[in-house]
Structures are given as structure tokens and as C-alpha cells.
Amino acid sequence: MILEFVWTHAPALLVAIPLLGAFLCPVIGKISRTTRTAWVAGIMLVSAIVAFILASRVLTEGTVLYSFGAFDPTLTIPMDSGGIPIRIIFTVDAMSAFMDIICATVGFSAIAYSLSAESRNSGLEGYYTLFLLMVCGVFGMVSTGDFFNFFVFLEILSMASAGIIAYRVDGGVAVEAAIKYFVLSSVGAIFVLFAIGIYYGQYDALNMAVIASRIQWSTLDMIALVMLVAALAMKCGAVPMHFWTPDAYSMAPSSATAFLVVASQASLYGLFRVLFTFYNVTLNAATMGWIIIILGVLSMVVGVTMAIPQKDVKRLMAYHAVSQTGYMLLGVGVGLAVLGNQPLMESFGYMAMSGGVFHILNHALYKGLLFLTAGAIFYRIGTRNLNKMGGLGHNMKWTMIFFIIGALAIAGIPPLNGFASKLMIYESVFIFNPVLAIIAMVVSILTLASFVKVFHSIFMGPQLPEYAGVKEAPPSMLLGMGILASLAVIFGLFPDLVVTTLVNPAVHALTDQGAYIASVLGGA
Amino acid sequence: MLWNLPYLAVVIITVIGLAAILLKKNLIKMMLGINILQSSANLFLISLGYREGGIAPIYTLAPSTHMVLPTPQALCLTSIVIGLATSALMLSFAVIIHKKYGTVDLDQIRRLQG
């Protein structure tokens, strides 16, 4: 009975549960600390379970539709509406399900981690409220099939993220980072709103499938595309709009940083959705593909070169996050550049896109893991400065093991998950343009070099006298890190399984514009 | 030509807003720039939704069944509410910055670098 209810209403519950949980959190928190902890962990666990149920439904039955307020949730076009979906519709296809799984996994690990990582701070009701709102925002952004709804969830996400970045005021520095992030996201969101206005003015619709079915590639569409690409690339931290990333990632509490990675990937999802589902072959695929590739290559190179001289461990990791975003843009950009050319798509386009999309999942796992290990070190020794660390391998063995897994995964060393997706990107991009593949490999080597340095300065060397009494991180932090680390290893050992069950359906859902339109509007 | 005047106003207000965000050195003035930009987006939505001689969809009072779908107005309302939340959050950030740094000059709010 209850399972059937969840099965039917999963898309609505996915947003409703974290939203309700977030706003009830301050009330529940009044009772006692333990109830609040149980409430937050319970809400996140239930949302994660709903996300997995929804994903399994999508992967078995195909695209799941949910019209809000309709008598029958699958009825997208009411009888008397003249063939226009007037309700807000959630369209969860394989790509959305893929992002839901990422959000659920990383969200759960980060919440489990934060239960002890944040336990020493005050004002935790606000912290968990903002965290659950971020979860709600990401779930909404990736599941919605209505473009204005996308904007609303984007704003929920950026407001909650800005709040959580500023949460630990830290003499005002964290607030400075939050201002930087929030000004950029507000301006970006306003441009998304302008683009929504342009689409609505031309096509009288807010539903993504209707816009996609009517898109013309007129001058106004080009303006809308430029606004959306600029705004969403800024939100996902691609060079040259990356300057908020190191500040925001380094100043936010570590568990929130791990989730901020997912938040920027939700914007990346929005970017891919706009490019592939809205425009698809109507846009000049080669030009747009090359723009995305250049954004990607710039992000890879600038990110890694900026990372090498950093002294603050989280700032360094944040620059690596910029650099890894470049791989996703590169892989998907190559797919976009040959879009519409079926033989080329078959020979390397789909593979490049699979690599790029698979890298989103892998990046969320290992980068989340790395930020959590950095947080564990900060929790125990109270500094993020690499020059002041050393010899922690003697005391924090598990943290060290998790750090090694994360560092080797980000550098693309087999048998970890980063290698699996990077290999797919190298192989396919090499056929497209060898120079790009060589740049990608060089960036990987630089990443490895940078992490070897970080590993050495944090964990190696003799035990320092000031850290003699340092203990291992608490169990719930190890649990959060352990989930991500074991997934990173499993995905590295069995990449084929993940690629065939999750990634390939997601890529085909992205490239097949006709199927997306047909799922909402019906017909062929 | 006259029909395009609202859109011309949108462009002018957008440019003023962007100029305030990019050029002003005062944190509060930069935040006002974002508010101006939001207003231009609202004006854009409202001018898109205007239909000459249109009838509001209030079924009991409408003289005919041809009514204007009020989606742009609904979007605009939502966007105003979001704008309110944005301003409130940004101003609270400005309060903390002024308390901790003792200034709202953007040239001096530069402790994060590298």
C-alpha cells in the first residue's frame, strides 16, 4: 500500500519530503538534540530511498511524468486545454534519474558526516534547514519539466547555498565568499528569467517539451541560448566565470562543500538540458560544441595550474573541482560537436558523452570524499594550511586511506572510478582531435603531481609534537567518507555495469530530443 | 514603433542595473543594482503579457469567453517574491560585513585571495 503510494507519487515526494523536513527542522530541534539528529538523518534517508525508487522506476518503465494537481498524475494534457500542458509537470527521464541518484548518495553521506562534524557548533537548526533546502533545490532542478519551475528551484538552491557558505561567519570572511557567490548567482538567475521570458514570448509555453518541439533557432533563440549558457556555466564554475568557486568551496563547512559540488553539477545538468533537449540539432552543433569544448579545456588547464601553488587545502581542492568540471564539458562538448552526424556519433560521439556524464557521477563521489577528508583533518587539527600540517598518517589512518582513494581517483589511476570515465574521454576525444586528448592527459598528470604534494605534506613525515594527541575522526564522519570511498572503488572495478545501466540511458535521453517531446506531448 | 517602448525601457534599465553592479564600489549600491536588474526582468515579463483590450480571467465578470492567460503576471509575482528574499539575504550579508570589517567599500572587502 505505502510502497504503491510512493511508487506513484515519487516525483512529488522527492521535493516535498526535504522541503517539509527543512522547515520542520527548527521546530523539531526545540525538543532535543537527539530528536533533531534523528529527524535530519531520517528525512535524508527517506528522500534518498524515494530517489532510488524513482530511479528504478525510470530505468524499468522509461520516462516518468507527474502533473501536479491532476486527477491522474500521468495525464499531461487535459482534455480541454487544446493540446497544451498547462500544469506544472515533472519529467524524470534517465538523465534526471542519474542526477537524482548522485544527489541522494552524496547528500546522505554528507548529512551522516555532518552529524558529528558540526556537532560542536551552535545554530544547527538553521544549518540543517539550509542543507535540506539545498537537497530539495537539486532534486527539483533535475526533475522538473517546466522551465519556470527550474528557475524557482535554481533560486532556492542558490539562496540556501549562499546561506550555508556564510554559516560559519569566520570573522566575516565566509560572508565575503557568500556575497561573491550570491551576487553572481542572482545575476545569473535573472538572465535565466530573461531567457524564460523570451521563450514564453515566442512559443507561449513554459514546458520544456513544448519549447523543444517549437524551437526555431531565430535571433531571439540565439540570445536566449547565450544568456542561458553564460548563466549556467557561471553557476557550474567553468573558467572564465570560476572565481567564486575557490572562495565559496573553501569557506563553506566541509559537509556543505561536498554537497556544493553536487549543486554546481545541477547547473551543469541544466546546461546540458538546454543544449540537447531544447536546441539539439537546430543549433549550429559544431560551433556550439567547440564553444563548450573550449570552455572545458580552459577550465581544465586554468583550474589545475591555479591549484598547484595553493596553501589552503580546501582552496586547492576547489581549483581541482574547476579543473574536473572541464573534463565533463570536454566529453559532452565533443558529443555536441558531432551531434546529428550519426556515423560519427556511433564511432565516438556517444562514447565521449558517456565519459563526460559518467565523470559527473565519479566527480561527485571522489571530490565529495576529498572535501570530507579535508574537513576531518580540519575538525581534528583546526587548520587548513598545508604548511602547518604533517605526520598525520600516524594518527588518522582511516582518513589517510580515504584520502588516498580520493586522490588516486581524481588523478585517474586504475582501478578507481576516475580512471574509468577519463579513459572513455581520452579514447573518444583522441579520435575527434588528438591535441585535446593530450591536453586532458597532461592535466591529469598535473593533478596527480599536485595531490602527491598534498598527500606528502599532510600525512607523511615524522609525527609533529603539536599533533601528538590527535585522534581519528569520529565514526559518523568515517561512515560518510566510507560510503563515498567504497562506491568510488566499486565503480572503478565494475565500470561496465554502471555505464550500461545508468550512464548510457542518460546519454540517450539527452541526445534523443524526439523521445523527450513525445513522452510529454504524446504521439510519435 | 511605439509598441516597443516598454522593451526599450527594459534594455535601458538592464544596462543601468549591470552598470551599477559592475562599476559601483559600495556594497549597498551594488545590491541596489541587482534590485534594478530584477525590476527590468519583471517589466519584461509584464510587457510580454500585455494584450490590448485583454480581459482578466475572472469568470463571473468577464463579458466574453476570450480572456488573457495570466501566466506572465504569475511569473512576475513569483519573481518579485524571490527578489524580496534575495534582497533580504544580501542586506543581512552587508550588515555582517559592516560589523566585522567596518566598511562597505568593495576595494577593502578583499581578504580572500589566491
XYZ file of C-alpha atoms in Angstrom:
638
model
C 0.000 0.000 0.000
C 2.555 2.562 1.114
C 5.026 1.285 -1.420
C 2.434 1.689 -4.141
C 1.769 5.279 -2.987
C 5.485 6.087 -3.056
C 5.821 4.383 -6.440
C 3.062 6.567 -7.926
C 3.928 9.866 -6.285
C 7.726 9.546 -6.144
C 8.475 12.725 -8.188
C 6.341 14.885 -5.890
C 7.626 13.250 -2.710
C 11.191 13.768 -3.880
C 10.747 17.533 -3.482
C 8.107 17.543 -0.754
C 9.977 15.447 1.811
C 13.186 17.538 2.034
C 11.167 20.792 1.843
C 8.870 19.785 4.680
C 11.754 18.306 6.646
C 13.743 21.513 6.247
C 11.074 23.817 7.615
C 10.070 21.485 10.443
C 13.706 21.117 11.495
C 13.821 24.252 13.736
C 10.578 23.153 15.433
C 11.740 19.575 15.995
C 15.115 20.881 17.145
C 13.422 22.609 20.080
C 12.669 19.201 21.641
C 16.224 17.916 21.993
C 19.452 17.419 20.104
C 18.851 13.707 19.639
C 15.417 14.153 18.072
C 16.839 16.750 15.705
C 19.659 14.426 14.687
C 17.233 11.564 14.159
C 14.860 13.822 12.218
C 17.533 15.146 9.858
C 19.091 11.735 9.246
C 15.641 10.183 8.804
C 14.453 12.815 6.316
C 17.621 12.456 4.238
C 17.407 8.668 4.326
C 13.752 8.694 3.250
C 14.449 11.163 0.407
C 17.364 9.025 -0.728
C 15.141 5.922 -0.717
C 12.463 7.780 -2.711
C 15.128 8.906 -5.183
C 16.296 5.325 -5.674
C 12.712 4.062 -6.068
C 12.089 6.772 -8.658
C 15.323 5.931 -10.468
C 14.465 2.231 -10.599
C 11.012 3.147 -11.947
C 12.584 5.338 -14.641
C 15.070 2.645 -15.640
C 12.399 -0.061 -15.898
C 9.385 1.836 -17.308
C 11.037 4.732 -19.144
C 10.378 8.431 -18.547
C 8.168 9.124 -15.543
C 5.728 12.036 -15.775
C 3.976 13.718 -12.901
C 1.442 16.517 -13.428
C 0.825 18.432 -10.240
C -2.813 18.817 -9.286
C -4.073 16.444 -11.961
C -6.590 13.711 -11.129
C -4.299 11.227 -12.821
C -0.629 12.236 -12.418
C 0.322 10.749 -15.777
C -2.264 12.827 -17.652
C -0.078 15.604 -19.048
C -2.508 17.245 -21.466
C -6.002 17.883 -20.081
C -8.920 17.341 -22.488
C -9.980 20.983 -22.736
C -6.543 22.585 -22.906
C -6.124 22.462 -26.670
C -3.068 20.224 -26.646
C -1.002 22.379 -24.312
C 0.247 21.034 -20.977
C -0.928 23.821 -18.664
C 0.042 22.186 -15.385
C 3.476 22.029 -13.847
C 4.887 18.713 -14.958
C 7.863 16.832 -13.598
C 9.579 14.960 -16.399
C 12.009 12.477 -14.949
C 13.954 10.800 -17.730
C 17.094 8.689 -17.434
C 19.360 11.759 -17.175
C 17.268 13.209 -14.341
C 17.237 9.847 -12.585
C 21.020 9.732 -12.925
C 21.349 13.144 -11.242
C 18.823 12.145 -8.564
C 20.982 9.165 -7.652
C 24.078 11.384 -7.356
C 22.215 13.867 -5.176
C 20.809 11.131 -2.941
C 24.144 9.367 -2.446
C 26.276 12.436 -1.792
C 23.512 14.105 0.228
C 23.177 11.124 2.528
C 26.938 10.769 3.025
C 27.322 14.481 3.704
C 24.470 14.501 6.247
C 25.886 11.419 8.007
C 29.255 13.146 8.090
C 27.908 16.481 9.335
C 26.134 14.879 12.307
C 29.437 14.772 14.176
C 31.420 17.284 12.118
C 29.077 20.143 13.019
C 28.137 18.881 16.488
C 30.433 21.405 18.189
C 28.755 24.421 16.561
C 25.663 26.348 17.570
C 22.706 27.281 15.357
C 22.464 23.814 13.875
C 18.718 24.062 13.212
C 19.489 26.715 10.613
C 22.332 24.670 9.210
C 20.237 21.563 8.621
C 17.324 23.614 7.315
C 19.585 25.151 4.700
C 21.151 21.778 3.915
C 17.808 20.087 3.337
C 16.703 23.070 1.226
C 19.779 22.557 -0.939
C 18.824 18.896 -1.341
C 15.287 19.982 -2.266
C 16.643 22.507 -4.767
C 18.863 19.965 -6.524
C 16.118 17.322 -6.679
C 13.712 19.896 -8.076
C 16.122 21.295 -10.637
C 16.985 17.936 -12.097
C 13.459 16.507 -12.057
C 11.339 19.346 -13.316
C 9.966 19.523 -16.828
C 8.826 23.118 -16.523
C 11.326 25.819 -17.254
C 9.997 28.416 -14.838
C 9.955 25.779 -12.149
C 13.607 25.171 -12.959
C 14.293 28.856 -12.264
C 12.457 28.707 -8.928
C 14.451 25.679 -7.768
C 17.641 27.337 -9.025
C 16.876 30.298 -6.758
C 16.031 28.043 -3.802
C 19.326 26.266 -4.343
C 21.427 29.415 -4.637
C 19.827 31.083 -1.624
C 20.295 28.013 0.551
C 23.877 27.593 -0.711
C 24.726 31.229 -0.007
C 23.323 30.867 3.495
C 25.314 27.732 4.158
C 28.546 29.223 2.779
C 28.163 32.136 5.201
C 27.088 29.821 8.040
C 30.465 29.828 9.772
C 30.970 33.592 9.780
C 34.688 33.244 10.496
C 35.401 36.936 11.112
C 33.340 37.909 8.079
C 35.475 36.050 5.530
C 32.855 33.371 4.913
C 30.255 36.094 4.401
C 32.533 37.720 1.851
C 32.673 34.416 -0.060
C 28.907 34.080 0.205
C 28.381 37.595 -1.204
C 30.602 36.771 -4.153
C 28.672 33.577 -4.823
C 25.272 35.108 -4.287
C 25.759 38.211 -6.439
C 26.897 36.001 -9.309
C 24.058 33.524 -8.905
C 21.435 36.259 -8.619
C 22.641 37.957 -11.789
C 22.798 34.559 -13.496
C 19.301 33.678 -12.333
C 17.929 36.986 -13.652
C 19.357 36.153 -17.055
C 17.730 32.726 -16.879
C 14.469 34.585 -16.192
C 15.042 36.801 -19.244
C 15.570 33.677 -21.332
C 12.336 32.206 -19.946
C 10.561 35.419 -20.968
C 11.996 35.182 -24.473
C 10.804 31.579 -24.853
C 7.400 32.387 -23.450
C 7.001 35.388 -25.742
C 7.793 33.310 -28.795
C 6.326 29.904 -28.057
C 3.621 30.620 -25.440
C 4.900 27.816 -23.265
C 6.991 27.140 -20.208
C 7.013 23.383 -20.514
C 10.416 22.199 -21.722
C 8.945 19.639 -24.113
C 6.669 22.217 -25.766
C 9.514 24.704 -26.100
C 11.691 21.946 -27.560
C 9.030 20.951 -30.082
C 8.562 24.526 -31.321
C 12.107 25.859 -31.214
C 13.126 27.775 -34.336
C 16.721 28.985 -33.938
C 15.655 32.590 -34.531
C 17.775 35.552 -33.415
C 15.869 35.677 -30.129
C 16.599 31.990 -29.532
C 20.287 32.680 -30.029
C 20.130 35.498 -27.455
C 18.311 33.201 -25.031
C 20.911 30.468 -25.598
C 23.787 32.875 -24.910
C 22.120 34.056 -21.687
C 21.466 30.505 -20.503
C 24.918 29.188 -21.372
C 26.616 32.148 -19.669
C 24.450 31.925 -16.550
C 24.616 28.155 -16.127
C 28.320 27.876 -16.990
C 28.932 30.532 -14.356
C 26.942 28.538 -11.818
C 28.822 25.330 -12.554
C 32.149 27.072 -12.121
C 33.655 26.893 -15.614
C 36.567 29.192 -16.471
C 36.381 32.226 -17.088
C 33.492 32.521 -14.611
C 35.105 30.353 -11.945
C 36.341 32.921 -9.438
C 33.561 32.274 -6.925
C 34.380 28.545 -6.669
C 37.605 28.596 -4.611
C 36.204 31.167 -2.170
C 32.845 29.505 -1.713
C 34.165 25.937 -1.570
C 36.922 26.778 0.876
C 34.809 28.854 3.260
C 31.713 26.616 3.466
C 31.636 23.885 6.149
C 33.147 20.732 4.635
C 29.989 18.642 4.547
C 28.252 21.516 2.763
C 31.165 21.821 0.328
C 30.737 18.183 -0.654
C 27.141 18.974 -1.467
C 28.001 22.264 -3.204
C 29.833 20.105 -5.750
C 26.508 18.401 -6.500
C 24.793 21.805 -6.561
C 27.106 23.068 -9.272
C 26.570 19.835 -11.179
C 22.840 20.509 -11.128
C 23.620 23.676 -13.076
C 25.748 21.585 -15.411
C 22.708 19.355 -15.876
C 20.686 22.479 -16.716
C 23.278 23.485 -19.297
C 23.159 20.055 -20.975
C 19.362 20.044 -20.816
C 19.200 23.401 -22.593
C 21.728 22.424 -25.250
C 20.442 18.948 -26.025
C 16.759 18.927 -25.175
C 15.843 22.463 -26.245
C 18.031 23.025 -29.250
C 19.547 19.692 -30.205
C 20.177 19.685 -33.954
C 18.581 23.079 -34.604
C 21.620 24.878 -33.264
C 24.862 25.057 -35.134
C 26.213 21.962 -33.421
C 29.843 22.298 -34.500
C 30.201 25.924 -33.341
C 28.359 25.423 -30.064
C 30.205 22.156 -29.462
C 33.526 23.901 -29.913
C 32.478 26.701 -27.542
C 31.718 24.086 -24.876
C 34.993 22.249 -25.653
C 36.981 25.496 -25.315
C 35.244 26.274 -22.014
C 36.156 22.756 -20.913
C 39.800 22.918 -21.955
C 40.221 26.357 -20.365
C 38.674 25.078 -17.123
C 40.948 22.022 -17.094
C 44.159 23.948 -17.690
C 43.471 27.086 -15.641
C 41.975 25.068 -12.778
C 44.949 22.775 -12.388
C 47.590 25.488 -12.797
C 45.871 27.651 -10.201
C 45.625 24.653 -7.859
C 49.338 23.851 -7.735
C 50.582 26.890 -5.720
C 47.698 26.884 -3.187
C 48.485 26.656 0.522
C 44.937 26.141 1.781
C 43.942 22.507 1.293
C 40.266 23.204 0.560
C 41.102 26.033 -1.818
C 43.437 23.678 -3.667
C 40.712 21.060 -3.939
C 38.271 23.726 -5.147
C 40.569 24.618 -8.043
C 40.784 20.919 -8.868
C 36.980 20.859 -8.906
C 37.080 23.591 -11.573
C 39.590 21.521 -13.500
C 37.488 18.339 -13.298
C 34.377 20.221 -14.475
C 36.400 20.844 -17.610
C 36.509 17.089 -18.330
C 32.726 16.860 -18.229
C 32.385 19.855 -20.528
C 35.031 18.421 -22.858
C 33.379 14.992 -23.120
C 29.870 16.323 -23.649
C 31.130 19.139 -25.898
C 32.724 16.605 -28.245
C 29.405 14.767 -28.352
C 27.632 18.053 -29.126
C 30.099 18.961 -31.875
C 29.228 15.848 -33.897
C 25.542 15.826 -32.965
C 23.299 14.975 -35.900
C 26.046 13.120 -37.715
C 25.027 9.557 -36.948
C 28.177 7.650 -38.111
C 30.445 9.954 -36.125
C 28.135 9.758 -33.114
C 28.300 5.950 -33.297
C 32.067 5.853 -33.658
C 32.983 8.227 -30.814
C 30.275 10.802 -30.034
C 28.188 8.626 -27.717
C 31.292 7.349 -26.005
C 32.616 10.867 -25.378
C 29.270 11.887 -23.929
C 29.101 8.752 -21.795
C 32.566 9.569 -20.499
C 31.549 13.136 -19.683
C 28.299 12.117 -17.995
C 29.943 9.237 -16.120
C 32.550 11.723 -14.938
C 29.777 13.780 -13.284
C 28.965 10.796 -11.066
C 32.602 9.953 -10.402
C 33.488 13.550 -9.676
C 30.649 13.878 -7.172
C 31.939 10.753 -5.384
C 35.674 11.414 -5.208
C 35.524 15.187 -4.877
C 32.899 14.856 -2.162
C 35.186 12.337 -0.486
C 38.223 14.631 -0.719
C 36.353 17.591 0.748
C 35.112 15.372 3.567
C 38.657 14.180 4.363
C 39.859 17.800 4.351
C 37.013 18.572 6.751
C 38.002 15.675 9.014
C 41.561 16.988 9.188
C 40.281 20.499 9.917
C 37.984 19.038 12.594
C 40.932 17.420 14.378
C 43.727 19.961 13.998
C 41.877 23.243 13.342
C 43.887 24.473 10.361
C 43.622 24.205 6.597
C 47.123 25.497 5.946
C 49.233 22.801 4.277
C 52.479 24.234 5.646
C 51.327 23.695 9.212
C 50.350 20.057 8.703
C 52.480 16.961 8.751
C 52.780 13.436 10.071
C 49.033 12.955 10.444
C 49.260 9.478 8.902
C 50.324 8.171 12.303
C 47.088 9.205 13.972
C 44.423 9.328 11.283
C 44.855 6.062 9.408
C 41.325 5.737 8.006
C 41.232 9.338 6.891
C 44.551 8.747 5.156
C 43.230 5.678 3.340
C 40.134 7.584 2.189
C 42.318 10.482 1.061
C 44.499 8.120 -0.987
C 41.408 6.635 -2.658
C 40.078 10.092 -3.481
C 43.428 11.441 -4.688
C 44.135 8.451 -6.929
C 40.596 8.582 -8.315
C 40.828 12.271 -9.208
C 44.178 11.705 -10.910
C 42.684 8.874 -12.989
C 44.728 5.956 -11.695
C 43.280 2.468 -12.279
C 41.382 0.685 -10.731
C 39.445 3.667 -9.356
C 36.388 5.310 -10.833
C 38.153 8.425 -12.131
C 40.187 6.212 -14.450
C 37.106 4.563 -15.943
C 35.477 7.800 -17.090
C 38.729 9.532 -18.032
C 39.722 6.585 -20.221
C 36.422 6.854 -22.091
C 37.041 10.584 -22.580
C 40.655 10.093 -23.741
C 39.816 7.339 -26.224
C 36.897 9.101 -27.855
C 38.367 12.614 -27.804
C 41.569 11.275 -29.361
C 39.599 10.220 -32.458
C 37.944 13.644 -32.599
C 41.055 15.715 -32.056
C 44.308 14.243 -30.638
C 45.502 17.581 -29.217
C 42.505 17.790 -26.881
C 43.136 14.282 -25.585
C 46.795 15.114 -24.939
C 45.830 18.259 -23.008
C 43.412 16.175 -20.941
C 46.153 13.652 -20.114
C 48.667 16.342 -19.187
C 46.109 17.900 -16.858
C 45.618 14.508 -15.221
C 49.348 14.175 -14.637
C 49.487 17.660 -13.109
C 46.552 16.700 -10.883
C 48.430 13.641 -9.708
C 51.550 15.728 -9.034
C 49.553 18.232 -7.040
C 47.887 15.548 -4.923
C 51.150 13.728 -4.278
C 52.448 17.001 -2.830
C 49.324 17.464 -0.719
C 49.409 13.868 0.496
C 53.047 14.199 1.447
C 52.615 17.422 3.361
C 49.531 16.269 5.277
C 50.192 12.648 6.146
C 53.882 11.826 5.655
C 56.875 12.649 7.760
C 57.532 12.235 11.475
C 54.787 12.867 13.980
C 54.717 16.568 14.870
C 54.759 17.305 18.619
C 51.744 19.651 18.443
C 49.609 16.912 16.845
C 50.706 14.080 19.147
C 47.277 13.843 20.797
C 45.270 13.959 17.561
C 42.688 11.186 17.299
C 40.950 9.516 14.362
C 37.801 11.239 13.074
C 34.520 10.226 14.808
C 32.581 7.184 13.466
C 29.769 9.046 11.707
C 32.325 11.089 9.759
C 34.085 7.851 8.808
C 30.724 6.425 7.725
C 30.089 9.362 5.381
C 33.568 9.079 3.898
C 33.360 5.275 3.791
C 30.186 5.256 1.673
C 31.742 7.524 -0.937
C 35.111 5.738 -0.879
C 33.625 2.273 -1.287
C 31.427 3.474 -4.145
C 34.496 5.019 -5.796
C 36.279 1.665 -5.611
C 33.253 -0.379 -6.744
C 32.578 1.916 -9.714
C 36.227 1.679 -10.624
C 36.201 -2.119 -10.529
C 32.913 -2.580 -12.427
C 32.585 0.450 -14.688
C 30.729 -1.503 -17.401
C 27.877 -2.230 -15.039
C 27.363 1.454 -14.229
C 27.847 2.602 -17.801
C 25.281 0.202 -19.238
C 22.648 0.560 -16.516
C 22.894 4.276 -15.683
C 25.110 6.287 -17.987
C 24.123 5.080 -21.446
C 20.378 5.537 -20.843
C 21.148 9.034 -19.523
C 23.159 9.922 -22.636
C 20.494 8.595 -24.963
C 17.836 10.501 -23.037
C 19.872 13.672 -23.575
C 20.543 13.228 -27.281
C 17.100 11.931 -28.240
C 15.082 15.133 -28.312
C 12.137 13.459 -30.053
C 11.628 10.934 -27.275
C 11.583 13.678 -24.645
C 8.946 15.642 -26.538
C 6.892 12.532 -27.267
C 6.914 11.472 -23.629
C 5.115 14.676 -22.631
C 3.082 15.589 -25.695
C 2.294 12.047 -26.795
C 2.410 10.886 -30.392
C 5.423 9.641 -32.302
C 7.465 51.617 -33.047
C 5.561 52.872 -30.027
C 4.772 49.255 -29.083
C 8.417 48.608 -28.481
C 8.850 51.372 -25.916
C 8.486 49.021 -22.899
C 11.193 46.758 -24.356
C 13.422 49.776 -24.890
C 12.861 50.643 -21.230
C 13.783 47.048 -20.294
C 17.087 47.367 -22.139
C 17.872 50.743 -20.549
C 17.040 49.526 -17.036
C 19.098 46.349 -17.598
C 22.114 48.415 -18.649
C 21.715 50.725 -15.635
C 21.472 47.710 -13.319
C 24.508 45.969 -14.826
C 26.499 49.213 -14.688
C 25.655 49.607 -11.007
C 26.740 46.027 -10.273
C 29.994 46.278 -12.209
C 31.096 49.859 -11.531
C 29.883 50.836 -8.066
C 32.373 50.367 -5.256
C 29.795 50.446 -2.496
C 28.311 47.096 -1.460
C 24.843 48.546 -0.872
C 24.826 50.289 -4.258
C 25.862 47.042 -5.943
C 22.954 45.282 -4.250
C 20.617 48.038 -5.442
C 21.947 47.311 -8.926
C 20.740 43.725 -8.575
C 17.332 45.024 -7.498
C 17.205 47.258 -10.572
C 18.112 44.290 -12.754
C 15.305 42.288 -11.172
C 12.854 45.091 -11.882
C 13.871 45.091 -15.519
C 13.179 41.344 -15.710
C 9.757 41.929 -14.132
C 8.986 44.742 -16.562
C 9.995 42.460 -19.419
C 7.603 39.729 -18.280
C 4.749 42.168 -17.763
C 5.182 43.846 -21.148
C 5.245 40.399 -22.785
C 1.930 39.591 -21.171
C 0.135 42.790 -22.167
C -2.623 42.337 -24.730
C -4.518 45.392 -25.876
C -8.154 45.139 -24.879
C -7.470 41.928 -22.984
C -9.882 40.752 -20.323
C -8.773 39.460 -16.953
C -9.815 35.809 -16.483
C -12.382 36.382 -13.739
C -15.086 34.050 -14.992
C -18.064 35.585 -13.223
C -17.483 39.106 -14.524
C -15.945 38.541 -17.947
C -18.057 39.880 -20.831
C -16.871 37.157 -23.218
C -15.024 33.857 -23.024
C -11.920 35.270 -24.695
C -9.647 36.028 -21.790
C -5.911 36.542 -21.325
C -3.997 33.709 -19.697
C -2.269 35.451 -16.772
C 0.915 33.346 -16.789
C 3.375 36.264 -17.200
C 1.732 38.069 -14.311
C 2.020 34.936 -12.182
C 5.683 34.608 -13.169
C 6.226 38.247 -12.275
C 4.665 37.800 -8.840
C 6.867 34.801 -8.146
C 9.889 36.715 -9.330
C 9.029 39.662 -7.037
C 8.832 37.312 -4.052
C 12.168 35.733 -4.986
C 13.612 39.238 -5.383
C 12.463 40.128 -1.888
C 14.181 37.068 -0.430
C 17.325 37.859 -2.431
C 17.459 41.455 -1.177
C 16.836 40.394 2.420
C 19.632 37.823 2.327
C 22.067 40.204 0.638
C 21.349 43.049 3.033
C 21.880 40.739 6.001
C 25.238 39.808 4.491
C 26.020 43.524 4.177
C 25.160 44.046 7.857
C 27.575 41.287 8.927
C 30.301 42.610 6.619
C 29.900 46.112 8.017
C 30.036 44.755 11.571
C 33.135 42.632 11.012
C 35.116 44.703 8.519
C 33.865 48.169 9.467
C 33.395 49.130 5.816
C 31.156 48.501 2.820
C 33.777 49.575 0.285
C 34.341 46.712 -2.145
C 38.011 47.603 -2.564
C 38.590 46.854 1.102
C 36.489 43.673 1.226
C 39.279 41.571 -0.242
C 40.548 39.226 2.415
C 40.070 36.129 0.259
C 42.756 35.912 -2.375
C 44.939 33.477 -4.252
